[in-house]
Amino acid sequence: MITVNPERFLADLHRLREFGAAGVGKGVVRPAFSAPDIAAREWLADEMRAAGLTSQFDPVGSLFGLAEGKSLLIGSHSDSQPEGGWLDGALGVIAGLEIARASVEAGGPPISVVSFQDEEGRFGVTTGSAIWSGNLSLEDADRQTDREGVSFAEARAGMAHLAGDFIDPARFTGFLEMHIEQGPWLEQAGEAVGVVTDIVGIRDMRITLEGQQNHAGTTPMHLRRDAFQGVSRFNSLINERFRNVVTPQTVWTIGHVRLHPDAHSIVPGQAVFSMQWRDGDADRLRRMEEIIRDTAAEVAQDMGLGLSFGDMLGLEPVPMDGSLRAALCDSAEAVVPGGWRQMQSGALHDATNVSRLMPAAMLFVPSIDGISHAFAEDTAEADLVAGLEVLAGAAARL
Ligand code: HGY
Ligand code: MN
Ligand code: MN
Ligand code: MN
């Protein structure tokens, strides 16, 4: 048994939130490689050492707290979205820290902790764990840029003074990640914990439409080549065309649009936008890609616009490991009898990548009003603690 300390765990969660605290409620702005992100990671490294672990950064800013010998690995990420909440990622890292610390105190099994870098995808999709797992090469990652045009290579140079070698995955027997659900289902069912069955796959790319920049007062409508009108038409058409292909679980998002020159009185000459889609079935992801490419080409042709596609990033759907899942289910039934379920993850997680290297599994706790990737993200304290206890129970069973 590993006896965790809920007060210490909650205090550490609140302490981590102070790095990049922003907005109303418990909001956080701590994107990968920002000053608050690096400061938070240095604080976490101190806490890992105080817990009796050896701290080590890898070349891309992921931070490990290593136990001696072969160990279970527990963690998540401590970077946030450009507007994020205090729990997305942070919860899994601090839960790992508390369980590792409690295990050292009890002379229990060796447990290591990790906070992966850029899970939130400033430079792509779960960048730090994707590189560690081999889902993304360092060379390709270094070329990826954020929406301001900063490259991953430039950003990670800001952490070069902390960087060590990549950690050998063979040190670890398996990976557990605790996370907020970021959706409505557990709260609606009044359940404290979800054991994840599988994580959906994702595709993400940038699309650019080139029109003719011109005067918004004097250019007749029929003579315009307006890049924003292209985005608008594209969006309407894919919403219609996806209808024949998707399920109620399929999701797609245009979350970023940048118009050039971005001014009230100028017909936009260029629109760069993101297109992201997610589903549990790789074949459906591929059919959606065809619709996206064909529709964009058709819109560009009809409206006299130039078209280019950026690199498509993606991760395949993955099942969670059966025996780690069983340990989580047994522990959930012991801690919250009848108050838990098994469920799919529609959000992406570092566990997707780590499952390539070792058995991996995940645990969810409810999100109040199902809100995440927003300052309003929160979870009831009792649910945070129940999740910690389920995770500690699973770690002790393994
Ligand atoms: O977007 C995601 O699913 C993850 O939170 N980065
Ligand atoms: Mn997350
Ligand atoms: Mn997130
Ligand atoms: Mn003028």
CSV table of C-alpha atoms and ligand atoms in Angstrom, one decimal:
chain,number,residue,atom,x,y,z
A,1,MET,CA,0.0,0.0,0.0
A,2,ILE,CA,1.1,3.6,-0.7
A,3,THR,CA,-0.4,6.1,1.7
A,4,VAL,CA,-0.7,9.4,-0.1
A,5,ASN,CA,-1.0,12.8,1.7
A,6,PRO,CA,-4.0,14.7,0.1
A,7,GLU,CA,-3.2,18.0,1.8
A,8,ARG,CA,0.3,18.0,0.5
A,9,PHE,CA,-0.9,17.0,-3.0
A,10,LEU,CA,-3.5,19.8,-3.1
A,11,ALA,CA,-0.9,22.4,-1.8
A,12,ASP,CA,1.5,21.4,-4.5
A,13,LEU,CA,-1.2,21.7,-7.2
A,14,HIS,CA,-2.0,25.2,-6.0
A,15,ARG,CA,1.8,26.1,-5.9
A,16,LEU,CA,2.2,24.9,-9.5
A,17,ARG,CA,-0.7,27.1,-10.6
A,18,GLU,CA,1.2,30.2,-9.3
A,19,PHE,CA,3.5,29.8,-12.3
A,20,GLY,CA,1.6,31.7,-15.0
A,21,ALA,CA,-1.5,32.2,-13.0
A,22,ALA,CA,-3.8,34.4,-15.1
A,23,GLY,CA,-7.4,35.3,-15.8
A,24,VAL,CA,-10.3,34.8,-13.5
A,25,GLY,CA,-10.8,31.7,-11.3
A,26,LYS,CA,-7.9,29.4,-11.5
A,27,GLY,CA,-6.7,30.2,-15.0
A,28,VAL,CA,-3.1,29.6,-16.2
A,29,VAL,CA,-1.0,30.9,-19.1
A,30,ARG,CA,2.0,28.6,-19.2
A,31,PRO,CA,2.7,27.6,-22.8
A,32,ALA,CA,5.7,25.4,-23.5
A,33,PHE,CA,9.1,27.2,-23.2
A,34,SER,CA,7.5,30.4,-21.9
A,35,ALA,CA,9.2,31.9,-18.8
A,36,PRO,CA,6.6,30.5,-16.4
A,37,ASP,CA,6.9,27.1,-18.0
A,38,ILE,CA,10.6,27.0,-17.5
A,39,ALA,CA,10.3,28.3,-13.9
A,40,ALA,CA,7.6,25.8,-13.1
A,41,ARG,CA,9.8,23.0,-14.4
A,42,GLU,CA,12.8,24.2,-12.3
A,43,TRP,CA,10.5,24.2,-9.2
A,44,LEU,CA,9.3,20.7,-10.1
A,45,ALA,CA,12.9,19.5,-10.4
A,46,ASP,CA,13.6,20.8,-6.9
A,47,GLU,CA,10.5,19.0,-5.6
A,48,MET,CA,11.5,15.8,-7.3
A,49,ARG,CA,14.9,15.9,-5.6
A,50,ALA,CA,13.3,16.8,-2.3
A,51,ALA,CA,11.2,13.6,-2.7
A,52,GLY,CA,14.3,11.5,-3.1
A,53,LEU,CA,14.4,11.2,-6.9
A,54,THR,CA,17.1,12.2,-9.4
A,55,SER,CA,15.9,15.0,-11.6
A,56,GLN,CA,16.9,15.1,-15.3
A,57,PHE,CA,15.7,17.2,-18.3
A,58,ASP,CA,15.9,15.7,-21.7
A,59,PRO,CA,17.1,17.7,-24.8
A,60,VAL,CA,13.5,18.9,-25.5
A,61,GLY,CA,12.6,20.1,-22.0
A,62,SER,CA,10.7,17.1,-20.7
A,63,LEU,CA,11.6,16.6,-17.0
A,64,PHE,CA,12.0,13.3,-15.3
A,65,GLY,CA,12.2,12.5,-11.6
A,66,LEU,CA,14.0,9.1,-11.6
A,67,ALA,CA,13.9,6.4,-9.0
A,68,GLU,CA,16.7,3.9,-8.7
A,69,GLY,CA,16.5,0.8,-10.9
A,70,LYS,CA,13.5,-0.3,-12.9
A,71,SER,CA,10.3,1.6,-12.0
A,72,LEU,CA,6.8,2.5,-12.9
A,73,LEU,CA,6.5,5.9,-14.5
A,74,ILE,CA,3.7,8.3,-13.6
A,75,GLY,CA,3.1,11.8,-15.0
A,76,SER,CA,1.7,14.0,-17.7
A,77,HIS,CA,2.6,17.6,-18.7
A,78,SER,CA,3.0,20.9,-17.0
A,79,ASP,CA,2.8,23.2,-20.0
A,80,SER,CA,-0.6,24.8,-20.7
A,81,GLN,CA,-2.7,26.0,-23.6
A,82,PRO,CA,-2.3,29.8,-24.5
A,83,GLU,CA,-5.4,30.1,-22.3
A,84,GLY,CA,-5.6,27.2,-20.0
A,85,GLY,CA,-6.8,25.8,-16.7
A,86,TRP,CA,-4.8,24.8,-13.6
A,87,LEU,CA,-5.4,21.0,-13.9
A,88,ASP,CA,-4.8,20.0,-17.6
A,89,GLY,CA,-1.6,18.2,-17.3
A,90,ALA,CA,-0.6,19.6,-13.9
A,91,LEU,CA,-2.8,17.2,-12.1
A,92,GLY,CA,-1.1,14.1,-13.5
A,93,VAL,CA,2.4,15.5,-12.8
A,94,ILE,CA,1.6,16.4,-9.2
A,95,ALA,CA,-0.2,13.1,-8.6
A,96,GLY,CA,2.9,11.3,-9.8
A,97,LEU,CA,5.1,13.5,-7.5
A,98,GLU,CA,2.9,12.7,-4.5
A,99,ILE,CA,2.8,9.0,-5.2
A,100,ALA,CA,6.5,8.7,-5.7
A,101,ARG,CA,7.2,10.7,-2.6
A,102,ALA,CA,4.8,8.7,-0.5
A,103,SER,CA,6.3,5.5,-1.9
A,104,VAL,CA,9.9,6.6,-0.9
A,105,GLU,CA,8.6,7.4,2.6
A,106,ALA,CA,7.0,4.0,3.0
A,107,GLY,CA,10.0,2.2,1.5
A,108,GLY,CA,7.6,1.1,-1.2
A,109,PRO,CA,8.1,0.2,-4.9
A,110,PRO,CA,10.3,2.5,-7.0
A,111,ILE,CA,8.2,5.1,-8.8
A,112,SER,CA,9.5,7.8,-11.3
A,113,VAL,CA,7.7,10.9,-12.4
A,114,VAL,CA,7.6,12.8,-15.7
A,115,SER,CA,6.4,16.2,-17.0
A,116,PHE,CA,6.5,16.0,-20.8
A,117,GLN,CA,7.2,19.2,-22.8
A,118,ASP,CA,4.8,20.9,-25.2
A,119,GLU,CA,1.9,18.4,-24.8
A,120,GLU,CA,-0.4,21.2,-25.6
A,121,GLY,CA,1.1,21.5,-29.1
A,122,ARG,CA,2.5,25.0,-29.4
A,123,PHE,CA,4.7,23.3,-32.0
A,124,GLY,CA,2.6,20.4,-33.1
A,125,VAL,CA,0.8,17.6,-31.3
A,126,THR,CA,2.1,16.3,-27.9
A,127,THR,CA,5.6,17.2,-29.1
A,128,GLY,CA,7.8,16.2,-26.1
A,129,SER,CA,6.4,12.7,-25.7
A,130,ALA,CA,6.1,12.2,-29.5
A,131,ILE,CA,9.8,12.8,-29.8
A,132,TRP,CA,10.7,10.6,-26.9
A,133,SER,CA,8.6,7.7,-28.3
A,134,GLY,CA,9.8,8.0,-31.8
A,135,ASN,CA,6.4,9.1,-33.2
A,136,LEU,CA,8.2,12.3,-34.3
A,137,SER,CA,11.9,12.7,-35.2
A,138,LEU,CA,13.9,15.5,-33.5
A,139,GLU,CA,14.8,16.8,-37.0
A,140,ASP,CA,11.2,17.2,-38.1
A,141,ALA,CA,10.2,18.7,-34.7
A,142,ASP,CA,13.0,21.3,-34.9
A,143,ARG,CA,11.5,22.6,-38.2
A,144,GLN,CA,8.0,22.9,-36.8
A,145,THR,CA,6.9,26.5,-36.0
A,146,ASP,CA,4.4,28.0,-33.6
A,147,ARG,CA,1.7,30.4,-34.9
A,148,GLU,CA,4.2,33.4,-34.6
A,149,GLY,CA,6.7,31.6,-36.7
A,150,VAL,CA,9.2,30.7,-33.9
A,151,SER,CA,10.7,27.3,-34.6
A,152,PHE,CA,10.9,24.4,-32.1
A,153,ALA,CA,14.7,24.5,-32.4
A,154,GLU,CA,14.8,28.1,-31.4
A,155,ALA,CA,12.4,27.6,-28.5
A,156,ARG,CA,14.3,24.6,-27.0
A,157,ALA,CA,17.6,26.5,-27.2
A,158,GLY,CA,16.1,28.6,-24.4
A,159,MET,CA,16.4,25.5,-22.2
A,160,ALA,CA,19.7,24.3,-23.4
A,161,HIS,CA,21.4,25.2,-20.1
A,162,LEU,CA,19.2,22.6,-18.4
A,163,ALA,CA,19.2,19.8,-21.0
A,164,GLY,CA,20.6,16.3,-20.4
A,165,ASP,CA,20.4,13.2,-22.5
A,166,PHE,CA,17.2,11.4,-23.5
A,167,ILE,CA,16.1,9.0,-20.8
A,168,ASP,CA,16.3,5.3,-21.7
A,169,PRO,CA,12.7,4.0,-21.8
A,170,ALA,CA,13.9,0.6,-20.7
A,171,ARG,CA,14.2,2.0,-17.2
A,172,PHE,CA,10.4,1.8,-16.9
A,173,THR,CA,7.9,-1.1,-16.5
A,174,GLY,CA,4.9,0.9,-17.5
A,175,PHE,CA,3.2,4.4,-17.6
A,176,LEU,CA,0.2,5.7,-15.7
A,177,GLU,CA,-1.3,9.1,-16.5
A,178,MET,CA,-4.1,10.8,-14.4
A,179,HIS,CA,-5.9,13.6,-16.1
A,180,ILE,CA,-9.1,15.6,-15.9
A,181,GLU,CA,-11.8,14.3,-18.3
A,182,GLN,CA,-12.3,17.6,-20.1
A,183,GLY,CA,-15.8,16.5,-21.0
A,184,PRO,CA,-19.2,16.2,-19.4
A,185,TRP,CA,-19.8,12.5,-19.0
A,186,LEU,CA,-18.4,11.6,-15.5
A,187,GLU,CA,-20.1,14.7,-13.9
A,188,GLN,CA,-23.4,14.0,-15.6
A,189,ALA,CA,-23.3,10.4,-14.3
A,190,GLY,CA,-22.2,11.5,-10.8
A,191,GLU,CA,-19.1,9.3,-11.0
A,192,ALA,CA,-15.7,10.1,-9.5
A,193,VAL,CA,-13.4,8.2,-11.8
A,194,GLY,CA,-13.1,7.0,-15.4
A,195,VAL,CA,-10.7,4.3,-16.5
A,196,VAL,CA,-9.7,5.0,-20.1
A,197,THR,CA,-10.2,2.2,-22.7
A,198,ASP,CA,-8.6,3.9,-25.7
A,199,ILE,CA,-7.5,7.3,-26.9
A,200,VAL,CA,-8.8,8.7,-30.2
A,201,GLY,CA,-6.5,9.6,-33.2
A,202,ILE,CA,-5.9,13.1,-34.5
A,203,ARG,CA,-4.9,14.8,-37.7
A,204,ASP,CA,-4.0,18.5,-37.8
A,205,MET,CA,-2.8,20.8,-40.5
A,206,ARG,CA,-2.4,24.3,-41.6
A,207,ILE,CA,-4.2,25.5,-44.8
A,208,THR,CA,-3.4,28.7,-46.7
A,209,LEU,CA,-5.7,30.5,-49.2
A,210,GLU,CA,-4.2,33.3,-51.2
A,211,GLY,CA,-6.5,36.0,-52.7
A,212,GLN,CA,-6.0,39.6,-53.8
A,213,GLN,CA,-5.5,42.2,-51.1
A,214,ASN,CA,-7.6,45.3,-52.1
A,215,HIS,CA,-9.6,48.3,-50.9
A,216,ALA,CA,-12.8,47.3,-49.0
A,217,GLY,CA,-14.7,50.4,-50.2
A,218,THR,CA,-14.0,50.5,-53.9
A,219,THR,CA,-13.6,46.8,-54.9
A,220,PRO,CA,-16.9,45.5,-56.3
A,221,MET,CA,-18.0,42.2,-54.8
A,222,HIS,CA,-17.9,40.3,-58.1
A,223,LEU,CA,-14.3,41.3,-58.7
A,224,ARG,CA,-13.0,40.3,-55.3
A,225,ARG,CA,-10.7,37.4,-54.5
A,226,ASP,CA,-11.3,37.4,-50.8
A,227,ALA,CA,-9.3,34.8,-48.8
A,228,PHE,CA,-11.7,34.9,-45.8
A,229,GLN,CA,-14.7,34.2,-48.0
A,230,GLY,CA,-12.8,31.1,-49.1
A,231,VAL,CA,-12.4,30.0,-45.4
A,232,SER,CA,-16.1,30.6,-44.9
A,233,ARG,CA,-17.2,28.6,-47.9
A,234,PHE,CA,-14.7,25.8,-47.1
A,235,ASN,CA,-16.1,25.6,-43.6
A,236,SER,CA,-19.8,25.4,-44.7
A,237,LEU,CA,-19.0,22.7,-47.3
A,238,ILE,CA,-17.0,20.4,-45.1
A,239,ASN,CA,-19.7,20.6,-42.4
A,240,GLU,CA,-22.2,19.3,-45.0
A,241,ARG,CA,-19.9,16.7,-46.5
A,242,PHE,CA,-18.7,15.2,-43.2
A,243,ARG,CA,-22.3,14.4,-42.4
A,244,ASN,CA,-22.1,11.2,-44.4
A,245,VAL,CA,-18.9,10.0,-42.8
A,246,VAL,CA,-18.8,10.9,-39.1
A,247,THR,CA,-20.3,9.4,-35.9
A,248,PRO,CA,-21.5,11.4,-32.9
A,249,GLN,CA,-18.0,10.9,-31.4
A,250,THR,CA,-16.2,12.5,-34.4
A,251,VAL,CA,-15.0,16.1,-33.9
A,252,TRP,CA,-13.4,18.7,-36.1
A,253,THR,CA,-12.2,22.3,-35.4
A,254,ILE,CA,-10.9,25.4,-37.1
A,255,GLY,CA,-9.4,26.9,-34.0
A,256,HIS,CA,-7.0,29.4,-35.5
A,257,VAL,CA,-7.5,31.8,-38.5
A,258,ARG,CA,-5.0,34.5,-39.4
A,259,LEU,CA,-6.0,37.0,-42.0
A,260,HIS,CA,-3.5,39.2,-43.8
A,261,PRO,CA,-3.3,42.2,-43.3
A,262,ASP,CA,-6.1,41.8,-40.7
A,263,ALA,CA,-7.8,45.2,-41.0
A,264,HIS,CA,-11.4,46.4,-41.3
A,265,SER,CA,-11.0,48.2,-44.6
A,266,ILE,CA,-8.9,45.7,-46.5
A,267,VAL,CA,-10.2,42.7,-48.5
A,268,PRO,CA,-8.0,40.0,-47.0
A,269,GLY,CA,-5.3,38.8,-49.3
A,270,GLN,CA,-4.4,35.8,-47.3
A,271,ALA,CA,-6.0,33.4,-44.8
A,272,VAL,CA,-4.0,30.9,-42.9
A,273,PHE,CA,-6.1,28.6,-40.8
A,274,SER,CA,-5.8,25.4,-38.8
A,275,MET,CA,-7.9,22.3,-39.5
A,276,GLN,CA,-8.0,19.6,-36.9
A,277,TRP,CA,-10.1,16.4,-36.8
A,278,ARG,CA,-10.3,13.5,-34.3
A,279,ASP,CA,-11.9,10.0,-34.2
A,280,GLY,CA,-11.3,6.6,-32.8
A,281,ASP,CA,-11.1,5.0,-36.3
A,282,ALA,CA,-8.1,5.5,-38.5
A,283,ASP,CA,-10.0,4.8,-41.7
A,284,ARG,CA,-12.5,7.5,-40.9
A,285,LEU,CA,-9.7,10.0,-40.3
A,286,ARG,CA,-8.3,9.2,-43.7
A,287,ARG,CA,-11.7,9.7,-45.4
A,288,MET,CA,-12.1,13.0,-43.7
A,289,GLU,CA,-8.7,14.0,-45.0
A,290,GLU,CA,-9.8,13.3,-48.6
A,291,ILE,CA,-12.9,15.5,-48.1
A,292,ILE,CA,-10.8,18.3,-46.7
A,293,ARG,CA,-8.3,18.2,-49.5
A,294,ASP,CA,-10.9,17.9,-52.2
A,295,THR,CA,-13.1,20.6,-50.8
A,296,ALA,CA,-10.3,23.1,-50.3
A,297,ALA,CA,-9.2,22.5,-53.9
A,298,GLU,CA,-12.7,23.0,-55.2
A,299,VAL,CA,-13.2,26.2,-53.2
A,300,ALA,CA,-9.8,27.6,-54.4
A,301,GLN,CA,-10.7,26.8,-58.0
A,302,ASP,CA,-14.2,28.3,-57.8
A,303,MET,CA,-13.1,31.5,-56.1
A,304,GLY,CA,-9.8,32.1,-57.9
A,305,LEU,CA,-7.7,31.6,-54.8
A,306,GLY,CA,-4.3,30.0,-54.4
A,307,LEU,CA,-4.1,27.0,-52.1
A,308,SER,CA,-1.4,25.3,-50.1
A,309,PHE,CA,-1.4,22.6,-47.4
A,310,GLY,CA,1.1,22.5,-44.5
A,311,ASP,CA,2.5,19.2,-43.2
A,312,MET,CA,-0.2,17.1,-41.8
A,313,LEU,CA,0.6,16.0,-38.2
A,314,GLY,CA,-1.2,13.1,-36.6
A,315,LEU,CA,-1.3,10.3,-34.1
A,316,GLU,CA,-3.1,7.0,-34.5
A,317,PRO,CA,-5.9,5.9,-32.2
A,318,VAL,CA,-4.4,3.6,-29.4
A,319,PRO,CA,-5.9,1.1,-27.0
A,320,MET,CA,-4.7,1.3,-23.3
A,321,ASP,CA,-2.8,-1.7,-21.9
A,322,GLY,CA,-5.1,-4.5,-20.5
A,323,SER,CA,-3.2,-5.3,-17.3
A,324,LEU,CA,-2.6,-1.7,-16.3
A,325,ARG,CA,-6.3,-1.0,-17.0
A,326,ALA,CA,-7.3,-4.0,-14.8
A,327,ALA,CA,-5.2,-2.6,-11.9
A,328,LEU,CA,-6.9,0.8,-12.3
A,329,CYS,CA,-10.4,-0.9,-12.4
A,330,ASP,CA,-9.6,-3.0,-9.3
A,331,SER,CA,-8.4,0.1,-7.5
A,332,ALA,CA,-11.3,2.2,-8.6
A,333,GLU,CA,-13.8,-0.4,-7.3
A,334,ALA,CA,-11.9,-0.5,-3.9
A,335,VAL,CA,-11.8,3.3,-3.5
A,336,VAL,CA,-15.2,4.4,-5.1
A,337,PRO,CA,-17.3,1.2,-5.3
A,338,GLY,CA,-19.8,1.5,-8.2
A,339,GLY,CA,-18.8,5.1,-8.7
A,340,TRP,CA,-16.6,4.7,-11.8
A,341,ARG,CA,-16.8,3.7,-15.4
A,342,GLN,CA,-14.7,2.8,-18.4
A,343,MET,CA,-14.6,5.3,-21.2
A,344,GLN,CA,-12.9,6.5,-24.4
A,345,SER,CA,-10.6,9.6,-24.3
A,346,GLY,CA,-11.5,12.3,-27.0
A,347,ALA,CA,-8.6,14.5,-25.8
A,348,LEU,CA,-5.1,13.6,-26.7
A,349,HIS,CA,-2.6,12.7,-24.1
A,350,ASP,CA,1.1,11.8,-23.6
A,351,ALA,CA,-0.1,8.2,-23.0
A,352,THR,CA,-0.7,7.9,-26.7
A,353,ASN,CA,3.0,8.3,-27.4
A,354,VAL,CA,4.3,6.4,-24.4
A,355,SER,CA,2.1,3.4,-25.3
A,356,ARG,CA,4.6,2.9,-28.2
A,357,LEU,CA,7.4,2.3,-25.7
A,358,MET,CA,5.8,0.4,-22.7
A,359,PRO,CA,2.4,-0.6,-21.4
A,360,ALA,CA,0.4,2.6,-20.7
A,361,ALA,CA,-3.0,3.4,-19.1
A,362,MET,CA,-5.0,6.4,-18.0
A,363,LEU,CA,-7.4,7.5,-15.3
A,364,PHE,CA,-9.9,10.5,-15.5
A,365,VAL,CA,-11.6,12.6,-12.9
A,366,PRO,CA,-14.6,14.8,-13.7
A,367,SER,CA,-14.5,18.3,-15.1
A,368,ILE,CA,-17.0,20.8,-13.6
A,369,ASP,CA,-19.4,21.7,-16.4
A,370,GLY,CA,-17.2,19.7,-18.8
A,371,ILE,CA,-15.0,22.8,-19.3
A,372,SER,CA,-11.3,22.6,-20.2
A,373,HIS,CA,-8.8,24.6,-22.4
A,374,ALA,CA,-10.3,27.6,-20.7
A,375,PHE,CA,-9.7,29.6,-17.5
A,376,ALA,CA,-12.9,28.2,-16.0
A,377,GLU,CA,-11.5,24.6,-15.9
A,378,ASP,CA,-11.9,23.0,-12.4
A,379,THR,CA,-12.6,19.8,-10.6
A,380,ALA,CA,-14.1,19.2,-7.1
A,381,GLU,CA,-11.4,18.6,-4.4
A,382,ALA,CA,-13.0,15.3,-3.4
A,383,ASP,CA,-12.7,14.1,-7.0
A,384,LEU,CA,-9.1,15.1,-7.2
A,385,VAL,CA,-8.3,13.2,-4.0
A,386,ALA,CA,-10.4,10.2,-5.1
A,387,GLY,CA,-8.4,10.1,-8.3
A,388,LEU,CA,-5.1,10.3,-6.5
A,389,GLU,CA,-6.1,7.4,-4.2
A,390,VAL,CA,-7.2,5.2,-7.1
A,391,LEU,CA,-3.9,5.9,-8.9
A,392,ALA,CA,-1.9,5.2,-5.8
A,393,GLY,CA,-3.8,1.9,-5.3
A,394,ALA,CA,-3.1,0.9,-8.9
A,395,ALA,CA,0.6,1.7,-8.5
A,396,ALA,CA,0.8,-0.4,-5.4
A,397,ARG,CA,-0.9,-3.4,-7.2
A,398,LEU,CA,1.6,-3.3,-10.1
B,1,HGY,O1,-5.7,18.9,-27.4
B,1,HGY,C1,-5.6,17.9,-26.7
B,1,HGY,O2,-6.3,16.9,-26.8
B,1,HGY,C2,-4.6,17.9,-25.6
B,1,HGY,O3,-5.1,18.5,-24.5
B,1,HGY,N1,-3.4,18.6,-26.0
B,2,MN,MN,-3.5,17.6,-21.0
B,3,MN,MN,-4.9,20.1,-23.0
B,4,MN,MN,-7.8,55.5,-48.3
